[in-house]
PDB file of C-alpha atoms in Angstrom:
ATOM      1  CA  GLY A   1     -33.426 -40.629 -33.518  1.00 82.00           C
ATOM      2  CA  LEU A   2     -29.918 -42.137 -33.647  1.00 88.00           C
ATOM      3  CA  ALA A   3     -29.856 -42.256 -37.446  1.00 89.00           C
ATOM      4  CA  ARG A   4     -30.894 -38.605 -37.583  1.00 90.00           C
ATOM      5  CA  ARG A   5     -28.144 -37.631 -35.129  1.00 91.00           C
ATOM      6  CA  GLU A   6     -25.548 -39.490 -37.200  1.00 90.00           C
ATOM      7  CA  ALA A   7     -26.790 -37.841 -40.406  1.00 87.00           C
ATOM      8  CA  GLU A   8     -26.614 -34.390 -38.773  1.00 87.00           C
ATOM      9  CA  ALA A   9     -23.111 -35.093 -37.459  1.00 89.00           C
ATOM     10  CA  GLU A  10     -21.964 -36.218 -40.914  1.00 87.00           C
ATOM     11  CA  ALA A  11     -23.478 -33.115 -42.503  1.00 84.00           C
ATOM     12  CA  GLY A  12     -21.622 -30.980 -39.963  1.00 85.00           C
ATOM     13  CA  ARG A  13     -18.336 -32.712 -40.782  1.00 88.00           C
ATOM     14  CA  ARG A  14     -18.873 -32.195 -44.520  1.00 85.00           C
ATOM     15  CA  ARG A  15     -19.711 -28.534 -43.972  1.00 84.00           C
ATOM     16  CA  ALA A  16     -16.577 -28.062 -41.837  1.00 87.00           C
ATOM     17  CA  GLN A  17     -14.460 -29.654 -44.584  1.00 87.00           C
ATOM     18  CA  LEU A  18     -15.947 -27.389 -47.239  1.00 87.00           C
ATOM     19  CA  GLU A  19     -15.475 -24.312 -45.042  1.00 88.00           C
ATOM     20  CA  GLN A  20     -11.737 -24.999 -44.956  1.00 90.00           C
ATOM     21  CA  PHE A  21     -11.610 -24.023 -48.636  1.00 89.00           C
ATOM     22  CA  PHE A  22     -14.743 -21.937 -49.250  1.00 88.00           C
ATOM     23  CA  SER A  23     -16.691 -19.188 -47.505  1.00 89.00           C
ATOM     24  CA  PRO A  24     -19.452 -20.427 -45.173  1.00 87.00           C
ATOM     25  CA  ARG A  25     -22.106 -19.216 -47.622  1.00 90.00           C
ATOM     26  CA  LEU A  26     -20.528 -21.028 -50.582  1.00 89.00           C
ATOM     27  CA  ALA A  27     -19.955 -24.139 -48.452  1.00 87.00           C
ATOM     28  CA  GLN A  28     -23.663 -24.165 -47.628  1.00 87.00           C
ATOM     29  CA  GLN A  29     -24.571 -23.863 -51.322  1.00 88.00           C
ATOM     30  CA  LEU A  30     -22.166 -26.662 -52.255  1.00 87.00           C
ATOM     31  CA  GLN A  31     -23.551 -28.892 -49.547  1.00 86.00           C
ATOM     32  CA  GLY A  32     -27.072 -28.252 -50.802  1.00 86.00           C
ATOM     33  CA  ASN A  33     -26.158 -29.021 -54.423  1.00 88.00           C
ATOM     34  CA  ALA A  34     -23.288 -31.488 -54.815  1.00 79.00           C
ATOM     35  CA  LEU A  35     -23.555 -31.213 -58.616  1.00 87.00           C
ATOM     36  CA  LEU A  36     -21.799 -27.833 -58.340  1.00 85.00           C
ATOM     37  CA  LEU A  37     -18.595 -29.717 -57.513  1.00 82.00           C
ATOM     38  CA  GLN A  38     -18.686 -31.800 -60.680  1.00 87.00           C
ATOM     39  CA  GLY A  39     -16.723 -30.697 -63.719  1.00 85.00           C
ATOM     40  CA  GLN A  40     -18.543 -28.789 -66.398  1.00 86.00           C
ATOM     41  CA  GLU A  41     -17.671 -27.998 -69.974  1.00 92.00           C
ATOM     42  CA  ARG A  42     -18.099 -24.336 -70.851  1.00 92.00           C
ATOM     43  CA  VAL A  43     -16.960 -21.978 -73.551  1.00 96.00           C
ATOM     44  CA  ILE A  44     -15.219 -19.067 -71.853  1.00 93.00           C
ATOM     45  CA  THR A  45     -12.937 -16.185 -72.686  1.00 89.00           C
ATOM     46  CA  VAL A  46      -9.820 -15.587 -70.618  1.00 89.00           C
ATOM     47  CA  LEU A  47      -7.796 -12.398 -70.728  1.00 86.00           C
ATOM     48  CA  PHE A  48      -4.173 -12.376 -69.583  1.00 89.00           C
ATOM     49  CA  SER A  49      -2.441  -9.042 -69.440  1.00 88.00           C
ATOM     50  CA  ASP A  50       0.618  -7.420 -67.979  1.00 91.00           C
ATOM     51  CA  ILE A  51       1.031  -3.762 -67.133  1.00 92.00           C
ATOM     52  CA  ARG A  52       4.554  -2.737 -68.020  1.00 93.00           C
ATOM     53  CA  ASN A  53       6.454  -1.444 -64.946  1.00 94.00           C
ATOM     54  CA  PHE A  54       3.480  -2.146 -62.685  1.00 95.00           C
ATOM     55  CA  SER A  55       5.606  -2.922 -59.616  1.00 94.00           C
ATOM     56  CA  TRP A  56       7.578   0.277 -60.071  1.00 96.00           C
ATOM     57  CA  LEU A  57       4.372   2.289 -60.595  1.00 94.00           C
ATOM     58  CA  SER A  58       2.493   0.758 -57.689  1.00 93.00           C
ATOM     59  CA  LYS A  59       5.337   1.602 -55.295  1.00 95.00           C
ATOM     60  CA  ARG A  60       5.052   5.248 -56.278  1.00 96.00           C
ATOM     61  CA  LEU A  61       1.265   5.563 -56.458  1.00 96.00           C
ATOM     62  CA  THR A  62      -1.190   5.638 -53.577  1.00 96.00           C
ATOM     63  CA  PRO A  63      -3.342   2.521 -53.120  1.00 95.00           C
ATOM     64  CA  ARG A  64      -6.341   4.428 -54.503  1.00 96.00           C
ATOM     65  CA  ASP A  65      -4.372   5.574 -57.577  1.00 96.00           C
ATOM     66  CA  THR A  66      -3.054   2.046 -58.129  1.00 96.00           C
ATOM     67  CA  CYS A  67      -6.602   0.676 -58.111  1.00 95.00           C
ATOM     68  CA  GLN A  68      -7.706   3.409 -60.486  1.00 96.00           C
ATOM     69  CA  LEU A  69      -4.840   2.579 -62.850  1.00 95.00           C
ATOM     70  CA  VAL A  70      -5.803  -1.103 -62.899  1.00 94.00           C
ATOM     71  CA  SER A  71      -9.463  -0.191 -63.374  1.00 94.00           C
ATOM     72  CA  ASP A  72      -8.633   2.111 -66.293  1.00 94.00           C
ATOM     73  CA  VAL A  73      -6.458  -0.518 -67.965  1.00 93.00           C
ATOM     74  CA  MET A  74      -9.094  -3.240 -67.540  1.00 91.00           C
ATOM     75  CA  GLU A  75     -11.810  -0.965 -68.903  1.00 93.00           C
ATOM     76  CA  ALA A  76      -9.693  -0.215 -71.980  1.00 92.00           C
ATOM     77  CA  LEU A  77      -8.859  -3.900 -72.526  1.00 89.00           C
ATOM     78  CA  THR A  78     -12.384  -5.198 -72.091  1.00 86.00           C
ATOM     79  CA  GLY A  79     -14.074  -2.373 -73.986  1.00 79.00           C
TER      80      GLY A  79
END
């Protein structure tokens, strides 16, 4: 009984630590599979882009229009 209580308390502490940096759902997944926290080698593609005059544009557009602009640009770049 005491060993089980200590194990549960330790699991709770680990979960609380993970939840400081991750959502509760992700913290639960990480606690269930510690291998997810290990480094992995992957081939990926990264896209960096800059929208000229974006700050100026976003101040003049509505939030919805700003999101649409970004969506349109990303669709064109990733197409």
